[in-house]
Short mmCIF file of C-alpha atoms and ligand atoms in Angstrom, two decimals:
data_model
loop_
_atom_site.label_atom_id
_atom_site.label_comp_id
_atom_site.label_asym_id
_atom_site.label_seq_id
_atom_site.Cartn_x
_atom_site.Cartn_y
_atom_site.Cartn_z
CA MET A 1 0.00 0.00 0.00
CA SER A 2 1.34 3.45 -0.82
CA LYS A 3 1.38 5.92 2.01
CA SER A 4 -0.41 9.21 2.50
CA ILE A 5 1.71 10.96 5.11
CA MET A 6 0.59 14.02 7.04
CA ILE A 7 3.64 16.11 7.94
CA THR A 8 2.58 18.79 10.44
CA GLY A 9 4.55 22.04 10.68
CA GLY A 10 5.90 21.48 7.18
CA ALA A 11 6.14 25.21 6.44
CA GLY A 12 8.50 25.75 9.38
CA PHE A 13 12.26 25.45 9.58
CA ILE A 14 12.81 21.70 10.10
CA GLY A 15 9.44 20.66 8.67
CA SER A 16 10.20 22.24 5.29
CA HIS A 17 13.41 20.21 4.99
CA VAL A 18 11.53 17.03 5.94
CA VAL A 19 8.77 17.74 3.40
CA ARG A 20 11.33 18.40 0.63
CA LEU A 21 13.24 15.21 1.40
CA PHE A 22 10.09 13.05 1.41
CA VAL A 23 8.55 14.64 -1.71
CA ASN A 24 11.77 14.18 -3.69
CA LYS A 25 12.80 10.78 -2.36
CA TYR A 26 9.40 9.06 -2.30
CA PRO A 27 7.42 10.01 -5.43
CA HIS A 28 4.97 7.16 -4.70
CA TYR A 29 4.03 8.66 -1.30
CA ASN A 30 1.37 11.32 -1.03
CA ILE A 31 2.79 14.09 1.21
CA VAL A 32 0.25 16.33 2.95
CA ASN A 33 1.85 19.34 4.59
CA LEU A 34 -0.53 20.52 7.32
CA ASP A 35 0.41 23.88 8.78
CA ALA A 36 -1.46 26.78 10.40
CA LEU A 37 1.07 29.29 9.01
CA THR A 38 1.78 31.03 12.28
CA TYR A 39 4.54 33.66 12.25
CA ALA A 40 7.00 30.72 11.96
CA GLY A 41 5.38 29.11 8.94
CA ASN A 42 6.66 30.29 5.57
CA LEU A 43 5.58 28.63 2.32
CA GLU A 44 8.42 30.37 0.49
CA ASN A 45 10.56 27.64 2.10
CA LEU A 46 8.93 25.13 -0.26
CA LYS A 47 8.69 27.05 -3.54
CA ASP A 48 10.86 24.47 -5.31
CA ILE A 49 8.46 21.56 -4.68
CA GLU A 50 5.05 23.24 -4.35
CA ASN A 51 3.79 22.08 -7.76
CA ARG A 52 4.79 18.44 -7.42
CA GLU A 53 2.04 15.90 -7.96
CA ASN A 54 2.71 14.03 -4.74
CA TYR A 55 2.55 17.22 -2.61
CA THR A 56 -0.47 18.98 -1.09
CA PHE A 57 -0.54 21.91 1.30
CA VAL A 58 -3.42 22.21 3.78
CA LYS A 59 -3.78 25.26 5.97
CA ALA A 60 -5.19 23.98 9.26
CA ASP A 61 -4.69 24.39 12.99
CA ILE A 62 -3.89 21.30 15.06
CA CYS A 63 -5.79 22.88 17.96
CA LYS A 64 -9.03 22.53 15.99
CA ALA A 65 -10.14 18.91 16.27
CA GLU A 66 -12.75 19.00 13.53
CA GLU A 67 -10.37 20.51 10.95
CA ILE A 68 -7.86 17.78 11.67
CA GLU A 69 -10.41 14.97 11.45
CA ASN A 70 -11.50 16.30 8.04
CA VAL A 71 -7.94 16.23 6.74
CA PHE A 72 -7.50 12.63 7.87
CA ARG A 73 -10.68 11.69 6.00
CA GLU A 74 -10.19 13.75 2.84
CA HIS A 75 -6.57 12.69 2.33
CA ASN A 76 -6.90 9.15 3.63
CA ILE A 77 -3.95 9.73 5.95
CA THR A 78 -2.00 6.54 6.69
CA ASP A 79 0.83 7.99 8.82
CA VAL A 80 1.76 11.15 10.69
CA ILE A 81 5.10 12.87 11.18
CA HIS A 82 4.33 15.56 13.74
CA LEU A 83 6.57 18.64 13.88
CA ALA A 84 4.06 21.49 14.32
CA ALA A 85 4.84 23.35 17.52
CA GLU A 86 5.58 26.64 19.12
CA SER A 87 9.35 26.28 19.19
CA HIS A 88 11.03 29.37 20.65
CA VAL A 89 12.03 29.24 24.33
CA ASP A 90 11.99 33.04 24.78
CA ARG A 91 8.42 33.25 23.48
CA SER A 92 7.42 30.47 25.90
CA ILE A 93 8.73 32.56 28.78
CA ALA A 94 6.66 35.53 27.60
CA ASP A 95 3.48 33.55 26.78
CA PRO A 96 3.36 29.95 28.09
CA MET A 97 -0.31 29.39 27.22
CA ALA A 98 0.29 29.44 23.45
CA PHE A 99 2.76 26.58 24.01
CA ILE A 100 0.32 24.56 26.07
CA MET A 101 -2.34 25.02 23.40
CA THR A 102 -0.31 24.01 20.34
CA ASN A 103 2.25 21.65 21.82
CA VAL A 104 0.01 19.81 24.30
CA VAL A 105 -3.63 20.26 23.21
CA GLY A 106 -2.69 20.25 19.51
CA THR A 107 -0.72 17.02 19.87
CA VAL A 108 -3.58 15.33 21.76
CA ASN A 109 -6.03 16.46 19.05
CA LEU A 110 -3.82 14.84 16.43
CA LEU A 111 -3.57 11.64 18.46
CA ASN A 112 -7.37 11.56 18.82
CA ALA A 113 -7.89 12.10 15.11
CA ALA A 114 -5.40 9.34 14.28
CA ARG A 115 -7.04 7.04 16.83
CA LYS A 116 -10.42 7.57 15.23
CA ALA A 117 -9.21 7.24 11.64
CA TRP A 118 -7.10 4.14 12.27
CA ALA A 119 -9.38 2.30 14.75
CA GLY A 120 -9.06 -1.47 14.46
CA GLU A 121 -5.97 -1.32 12.25
CA TYR A 122 -3.33 0.43 14.37
CA ASP A 123 -0.68 -2.05 13.23
CA GLN A 124 -0.83 -0.58 9.71
CA HIS A 125 -0.17 3.02 10.72
CA ARG A 126 2.60 4.99 12.39
CA PHE A 127 2.44 8.17 14.48
CA TYR A 128 5.90 9.74 14.64
CA HIS A 129 6.35 12.55 17.16
CA VAL A 130 9.34 14.88 16.70
CA SER A 131 10.60 16.18 20.02
CA THR A 132 13.56 17.92 21.57
CA ASP A 133 16.52 17.19 23.85
CA GLU A 134 15.29 20.00 26.13
CA VAL A 135 12.82 17.58 27.80
CA TYR A 136 15.81 16.07 29.66
CA GLY A 137 16.64 19.37 31.40
CA SER A 138 20.05 20.92 31.86
CA LEU A 139 23.41 19.16 32.28
CA HIS A 140 25.72 20.64 34.91
CA ASP A 141 28.28 17.93 35.69
CA GLY A 142 29.33 16.47 32.36
CA GLY A 143 27.68 13.43 30.78
CA PHE A 144 25.15 13.10 27.98
CA PHE A 145 21.41 12.70 27.56
CA VAL A 146 20.54 9.11 26.68
CA GLU A 147 17.08 7.79 25.81
CA THR A 148 16.51 6.67 29.42
CA THR A 149 17.54 9.96 31.06
CA PRO A 150 14.63 11.02 33.31
CA TYR A 151 12.59 13.95 32.04
CA ASP A 152 13.34 17.23 33.84
CA PRO A 153 12.07 20.10 31.65
CA GLN A 154 13.01 23.57 32.86
CA SER A 155 11.19 26.05 30.58
CA PRO A 156 7.53 26.38 29.61
CA TYR A 157 8.58 25.28 26.09
CA SER A 158 10.36 22.13 27.24
CA ALA A 159 7.59 21.34 29.76
CA SER A 160 5.04 21.50 26.94
CA LYS A 161 7.16 19.26 24.69
CA ALA A 162 7.73 16.79 27.58
CA SER A 163 3.98 16.70 28.17
CA SER A 164 3.32 15.95 24.50
CA ASP A 165 5.90 13.12 24.59
CA HIS A 166 4.07 11.62 27.58
CA PHE A 167 0.74 11.76 25.78
CA VAL A 168 2.20 9.99 22.74
CA ARG A 169 3.57 7.19 24.94
CA ALA A 170 0.29 7.02 26.88
CA TYR A 171 -1.70 6.56 23.63
CA ALA A 172 0.65 3.78 22.56
CA ASN A 173 0.30 2.04 25.91
CA THR A 174 -3.43 2.56 26.36
CA TYR A 175 -4.80 2.15 22.84
CA GLY A 176 -2.05 0.19 21.13
CA MET A 177 -1.19 2.93 18.65
CA GLN A 178 2.14 2.41 16.84
CA THR A 179 4.24 5.39 17.84
CA VAL A 180 7.86 6.43 17.68
CA ILE A 181 9.56 9.52 19.18
CA SER A 182 12.86 11.24 18.48
CA ASN A 183 14.54 13.90 20.61
CA CYS A 184 16.98 16.09 18.74
CA SER A 185 19.52 18.74 19.71
CA ASN A 186 19.76 22.29 18.26
CA ASN A 187 19.37 22.50 14.49
CA TYR A 188 20.90 25.14 12.21
CA GLY A 189 20.89 25.75 8.45
CA PRO A 190 18.84 27.40 5.67
CA ASN A 191 15.34 28.74 6.40
CA HIS A 192 15.96 29.11 10.15
CA PHE A 193 13.74 31.89 11.51
CA PRO A 194 15.93 34.84 12.57
CA GLU A 195 14.74 34.88 16.17
CA LYS A 196 17.08 31.97 16.98
CA LEU A 197 20.74 32.51 17.83
CA ILE A 198 22.52 31.59 14.57
CA PRO A 199 20.23 33.25 11.97
CA LEU A 200 19.73 36.27 14.25
CA CYS A 201 23.49 36.79 14.44
CA ILE A 202 23.94 36.29 10.68
CA TYR A 203 21.28 38.92 10.03
CA ASN A 204 22.68 41.35 12.60
CA ILE A 205 26.28 40.98 11.41
CA ARG A 206 25.11 41.61 7.84
CA HIS A 207 23.34 44.80 8.96
CA ASN A 208 25.90 45.95 11.56
CA LYS A 209 23.51 45.53 14.46
CA PRO A 210 24.44 44.45 18.02
CA LEU A 211 24.81 40.70 18.64
CA PRO A 212 22.93 40.01 21.90
CA ILE A 213 24.65 37.32 23.98
CA TYR A 214 22.63 36.18 26.99
CA GLY A 215 24.60 36.20 30.26
CA LYS A 216 28.28 35.43 29.65
CA GLY A 217 27.74 33.31 26.56
CA GLU A 218 28.96 30.23 28.47
CA ASN A 219 25.87 28.09 27.78
CA VAL A 220 26.54 25.03 25.66
CA ARG A 221 24.40 23.51 22.91
CA ASP A 222 24.96 20.52 20.61
CA TRP A 223 24.37 21.62 16.98
CA LEU A 224 23.19 19.54 14.01
CA TYR A 225 22.75 20.63 10.38
CA VAL A 226 19.01 20.62 9.64
CA VAL A 227 19.28 18.38 6.57
CA ASP A 228 20.97 15.76 8.76
CA HIS A 229 18.01 15.93 11.13
CA ALA A 230 15.64 15.45 8.18
CA ARG A 231 17.70 12.42 7.11
CA ALA A 232 17.46 11.03 10.64
CA ILE A 233 13.66 11.52 10.63
CA ASP A 234 13.50 9.57 7.36
CA VAL A 235 15.48 6.71 8.91
CA VAL A 236 13.47 6.65 12.15
CA PHE A 237 10.15 6.84 10.31
CA HIS A 238 11.00 3.88 8.08
CA ASN A 239 13.24 1.73 10.27
CA GLY A 240 12.76 2.80 13.89
CA ALA A 241 11.18 0.17 16.15
CA THR A 242 7.62 0.80 17.27
CA GLY A 243 7.38 2.27 20.76
CA GLU A 244 11.04 3.29 20.79
CA THR A 245 12.71 6.64 21.36
CA TYR A 246 15.79 7.78 19.42
CA ASN A 247 18.08 10.63 20.44
CA ILE A 248 19.49 12.61 17.51
CA GLY A 249 22.52 14.89 17.79
CA GLY A 250 25.79 15.92 16.24
CA PHE A 251 28.32 15.14 19.02
CA ASN A 252 29.11 18.80 18.41
CA GLU A 253 29.09 20.98 21.54
CA TRP A 254 29.73 24.70 21.37
CA LYS A 255 29.56 27.57 23.83
CA ASN A 256 27.32 30.34 22.48
CA ILE A 257 30.10 32.92 22.56
CA ASP A 258 32.38 30.66 20.49
CA ILE A 259 29.68 30.17 17.84
CA VAL A 260 29.12 33.91 17.58
CA ARG A 261 32.87 34.52 17.24
CA LEU A 262 33.05 31.86 14.51
CA LEU A 263 30.14 33.51 12.67
CA CYS A 264 31.88 36.91 12.92
CA LYS A 265 35.08 35.45 11.47
CA VAL A 266 33.32 33.69 8.59
CA MET A 267 31.17 36.74 7.79
CA ASP A 268 34.13 39.16 7.91
CA ARG A 269 35.86 37.00 5.29
CA LYS A 270 32.78 36.66 3.08
CA LEU A 271 31.81 40.33 3.34
CA GLY A 272 35.38 41.54 2.77
CA ARG A 273 35.54 43.23 6.16
CA PRO A 274 38.80 43.50 8.16
CA GLU A 275 39.20 40.49 10.49
CA GLY A 276 37.79 41.30 13.94
CA GLU A 277 35.41 43.98 12.64
CA SER A 278 32.14 42.12 13.31
CA GLU A 279 33.22 40.96 16.79
CA LYS A 280 32.89 44.59 17.88
CA LEU A 281 29.12 44.07 17.58
CA ILE A 282 29.08 41.49 20.41
CA THR A 283 26.95 42.82 23.28
CA PHE A 284 26.36 40.96 26.54
CA VAL A 285 22.74 41.32 27.66
CA LYS A 286 20.53 40.14 30.54
CA ASP A 287 20.41 36.35 30.77
CA ARG A 288 17.38 34.29 29.70
CA ALA A 289 15.23 33.42 32.75
CA GLY A 290 16.00 29.86 33.93
CA HIS A 291 18.58 29.50 31.13
CA ASP A 292 19.61 25.83 30.72
CA LEU A 293 23.40 25.56 31.02
CA ARG A 294 24.25 22.67 28.73
CA TYR A 295 22.59 20.14 26.42
CA ALA A 296 24.54 17.19 25.03
CA ILE A 297 23.05 14.24 23.18
CA ASP A 298 24.40 10.72 23.05
CA ALA A 299 23.24 9.66 19.57
CA SER A 300 24.81 6.16 19.72
CA LYS A 301 21.48 4.33 19.54
CA ILE A 302 20.36 5.76 16.19
CA MET A 303 23.90 5.43 14.84
CA ASN A 304 24.38 1.80 15.93
CA GLU A 305 20.86 0.48 15.40
CA LEU A 306 19.72 2.44 12.34
CA GLY A 307 23.05 3.33 10.70
CA TRP A 308 22.44 7.10 10.65
CA GLN A 309 25.23 9.61 11.13
CA PRO A 310 25.69 13.34 10.53
CA SER A 311 27.09 14.13 7.09
CA LEU A 312 28.67 17.52 7.85
CA GLN A 313 31.28 18.94 10.21
CA PHE A 314 30.07 22.10 11.98
CA GLU A 315 32.53 24.51 10.30
CA GLU A 316 31.43 23.20 6.89
CA GLY A 317 27.75 23.50 7.85
CA ILE A 318 28.25 27.07 9.07
CA GLU A 319 29.94 28.03 5.77
CA LYS A 320 26.99 26.56 3.84
CA THR A 321 24.50 28.30 6.13
CA VAL A 322 26.13 31.72 5.85
CA ASP A 323 26.38 31.27 2.05
CA TRP A 324 22.67 30.43 1.93
CA TYR A 325 21.65 33.54 3.91
CA LEU A 326 23.91 35.80 1.82
CA ALA A 327 22.47 34.35 -1.39
CA ASN A 328 18.88 34.62 -0.11
CA GLU A 329 18.70 38.14 1.22
CA GLU A 330 15.20 38.46 -0.19
CA TRP A 331 14.00 35.55 1.97
CA LEU A 332 15.50 37.25 5.01
CA GLN A 333 14.07 40.64 4.07
CA ASN A 334 10.62 39.12 3.57
CA VAL A 335 10.80 37.41 6.94
CA THR A 336 12.04 40.44 8.84
CA SER A 337 9.53 42.77 7.13
CA GLY A 338 6.63 40.33 7.52
CA ASN A 339 6.03 40.17 3.73
CA TYR A 340 6.37 36.39 3.72
CA GLN A 341 2.92 36.22 5.28
CA ASP A 342 1.42 37.53 2.00
CA TYR A 343 2.80 34.54 0.11
CA TYR A 344 -0.04 32.20 1.10
CA SER A 345 -2.78 34.50 -0.16
CA GLU A 346 -0.87 35.26 -3.37
CA GLN A 347 -0.12 31.62 -4.04
CA TYR A 348 -3.31 29.94 -2.86
CA GLU A 349 -6.16 32.39 -2.34
CA LYS A 350 -5.89 34.70 -5.36
CA ARG A 351 -5.78 31.84 -7.86
P1 LIG B 1 9.34 26.33 13.64
O1 LIG B 1 8.87 27.24 14.74
O2 LIG B 1 10.30 26.81 12.64
O3 LIG B 1 8.08 25.77 12.83
C1 LIG B 1 6.90 25.35 13.45
C2 LIG B 1 5.84 25.17 12.38
O4 LIG B 1 4.64 24.71 13.02
C3 LIG B 1 5.49 26.46 11.64
O5 LIG B 1 5.41 26.22 10.25
C4 LIG B 1 4.14 26.85 12.21
O6 LIG B 1 3.31 27.56 11.29
C5 LIG B 1 3.54 25.47 12.54
N1 LIG B 1 2.53 25.55 13.59
C6 LIG B 1 2.63 26.18 14.78
N2 LIG B 1 1.48 26.08 15.46
C7 LIG B 1 0.64 25.34 14.70
C8 LIG B 1 -0.70 24.87 14.86
N3 LIG B 1 -1.40 25.17 15.95
N4 LIG B 1 -1.25 24.12 13.88
C9 LIG B 1 -0.53 23.82 12.76
N5 LIG B 1 0.73 24.26 12.54
C10 LIG B 1 1.31 25.01 13.50
O7 LIG B 1 9.88 25.04 14.41
P2 LIG B 1 11.14 24.13 14.08
O8 LIG B 1 12.34 24.74 14.67
O9 LIG B 1 11.12 23.76 12.66
O10 LIG B 1 10.78 22.84 14.96
C11 LIG B 1 9.95 21.82 14.44
C12 LIG B 1 9.76 20.74 15.50
O11 LIG B 1 11.02 20.19 15.86
C13 LIG B 1 9.13 21.24 16.79
O12 LIG B 1 8.26 20.26 17.26
C14 LIG B 1 10.32 21.42 17.73
O13 LIG B 1 9.92 21.24 19.07
C15 LIG B 1 11.23 20.30 17.27
N6 LIG B 1 12.68 20.53 17.45
C16 LIG B 1 13.26 21.70 17.02
C17 LIG B 1 14.63 21.86 17.15
C18 LIG B 1 15.34 23.10 16.67
O14 LIG B 1 16.54 23.24 16.90
N7 LIG B 1 14.68 24.01 15.96
C19 LIG B 1 15.39 20.84 17.75
C20 LIG B 1 14.76 19.69 18.20
C21 LIG B 1 13.40 19.53 18.04
O1 LIG B 2 17.83 21.86 21.89
C1 LIG B 2 16.81 21.89 20.94
C2 LIG B 2 16.10 23.23 20.98
O2 LIG B 2 16.99 24.17 20.38
C3 LIG B 2 14.77 23.21 20.24
O3 LIG B 2 13.90 22.33 20.90
C4 LIG B 2 14.16 24.62 20.20
O4 LIG B 2 12.97 24.60 19.43
C5 LIG B 2 15.17 25.54 19.53
O5 LIG B 2 14.67 26.85 19.50
C6 LIG B 2 16.50 25.50 20.28
O6 LIG B 2 16.38 26.09 21.59
P1 LIG B 2 17.50 27.07 22.20
O7 LIG B 2 16.88 27.89 23.25
O8 LIG B 2 18.72 26.30 22.55
O9 LIG B 2 17.83 27.95 20.86
P2 LIG B 2 18.11 29.52 20.66
O10 LIG B 2 18.63 29.68 19.28
O11 LIG B 2 16.94 30.33 21.09
O12 LIG B 2 19.28 29.79 21.68
C7 LIG B 2 20.53 29.11 21.57
C8 LIG B 2 21.41 29.59 22.71
O13 LIG B 2 21.76 30.97 22.46
C9 LIG B 2 20.73 29.59 24.07
O14 LIG B 2 21.68 29.25 25.06
C10 LIG B 2 20.26 31.03 24.25
C11 LIG B 2 21.32 31.82 23.51
N1 LIG B 2 20.86 33.07 22.87
C12 LIG B 2 19.76 33.04 22.08
C13 LIG B 2 19.31 34.16 21.44
C14 LIG B 2 18.05 34.13 20.59
C15 LIG B 2 21.58 34.24 23.04
O15 LIG B 2 22.61 34.27 23.74
N2 LIG B 2 21.14 35.37 22.40
C16 LIG B 2 20.02 35.40 21.61
O16 LIG B 2 19.65 36.47 21.09
#
């Protein structure tokens, strides 16, 4: 049987790379990109594949149960890869309720719709939930997050993601749904919304604006190129064992301040500025409330059991990322001006 896969959040940063990979690699699958097009959803990310026969975009909100049930019915959805979420920690500190709505209530709505649509034949369908390493909390004394590390979320964002993970496992246990979860570290690469550290700094260096470093810049994150995450999602979706969790990461830890210095160096070279020029923009600002000190993923399980590994070294990935942003200034301008939000009506409503 060919699949009809609902990919939620497919207009966002990671989701758009997953949609592209699946549309290109699996022409016999029907790919339904379901996205509410919040501020983070941008259909310009998918211009290159939007007219493919095996691709459909549906504007819908996972918080609205009826809308979701209709999509399951109309598109005969066989599987779900769920990425739609509110994803920015700083926004979750300012407005936790939006995170509880989309990340918790939205995920439960999706599970309910899948449960209804697949009743009596759960063994033929897969619900794949894409989660984050932040559910494990903050590392202070060395070590790595493994799949059995107890959950200890510290921000409203990570608490909402942890909650959604628990619901997915509860639906597998209670109703026998076939689920799989992955928890990934920080992604970077093309189409990253410029509220997150790396694209924000690229944009600000380009425009000679201050580079805001929270606290002393000593916090550590493990970074993975977004296309490598999409490749991992492909592998877990097809070969991951039902009921299992897979950690995904790059074995690539960096202090924030070192990343920003690297970006300054690379951008000085590419923009023809004297070396050290952009570093003058570094500005230490008030720390994020409850700022997690360090995340570090042990990705041995997915590497050993499913044969996945990252394809890029960080320095190479940063070069590619900076090149992409410099070559796509219009994308960045549209995002920072808000014009990207007109794209949906131009592309889909005025036709
Ligand atoms: P993003 O913020 O770039 O994109 C989120 C997408 O979800 C957007 O297209 C948005 O329009 C859509 N969306 C939001 N609310 C919705 C709703 N109610 N109904 C339908 N669509 C809605 O996020 P991202 O960085 O691409 O992250 C995608 C997923 O991966 C999230 O679940 C996130 O928790 C997880 N994740 C992200 C990272 C990372 O570094 N960015 C790392 C690990 C895991
Ligand atoms: O670990 C996975 C998570 O990575 C994902 O689940 C989240 O969706 C994703 O947003 C990301 O969360 P972070 O909070 O780690 O990413 P962010 O880019 O917001 O911040 C990275 C680090 O940089 C963090 O320590 C905070 C710091 N920072 C961030 C911004 C936006 C700054 O110092 N200055 C800034 O302006």
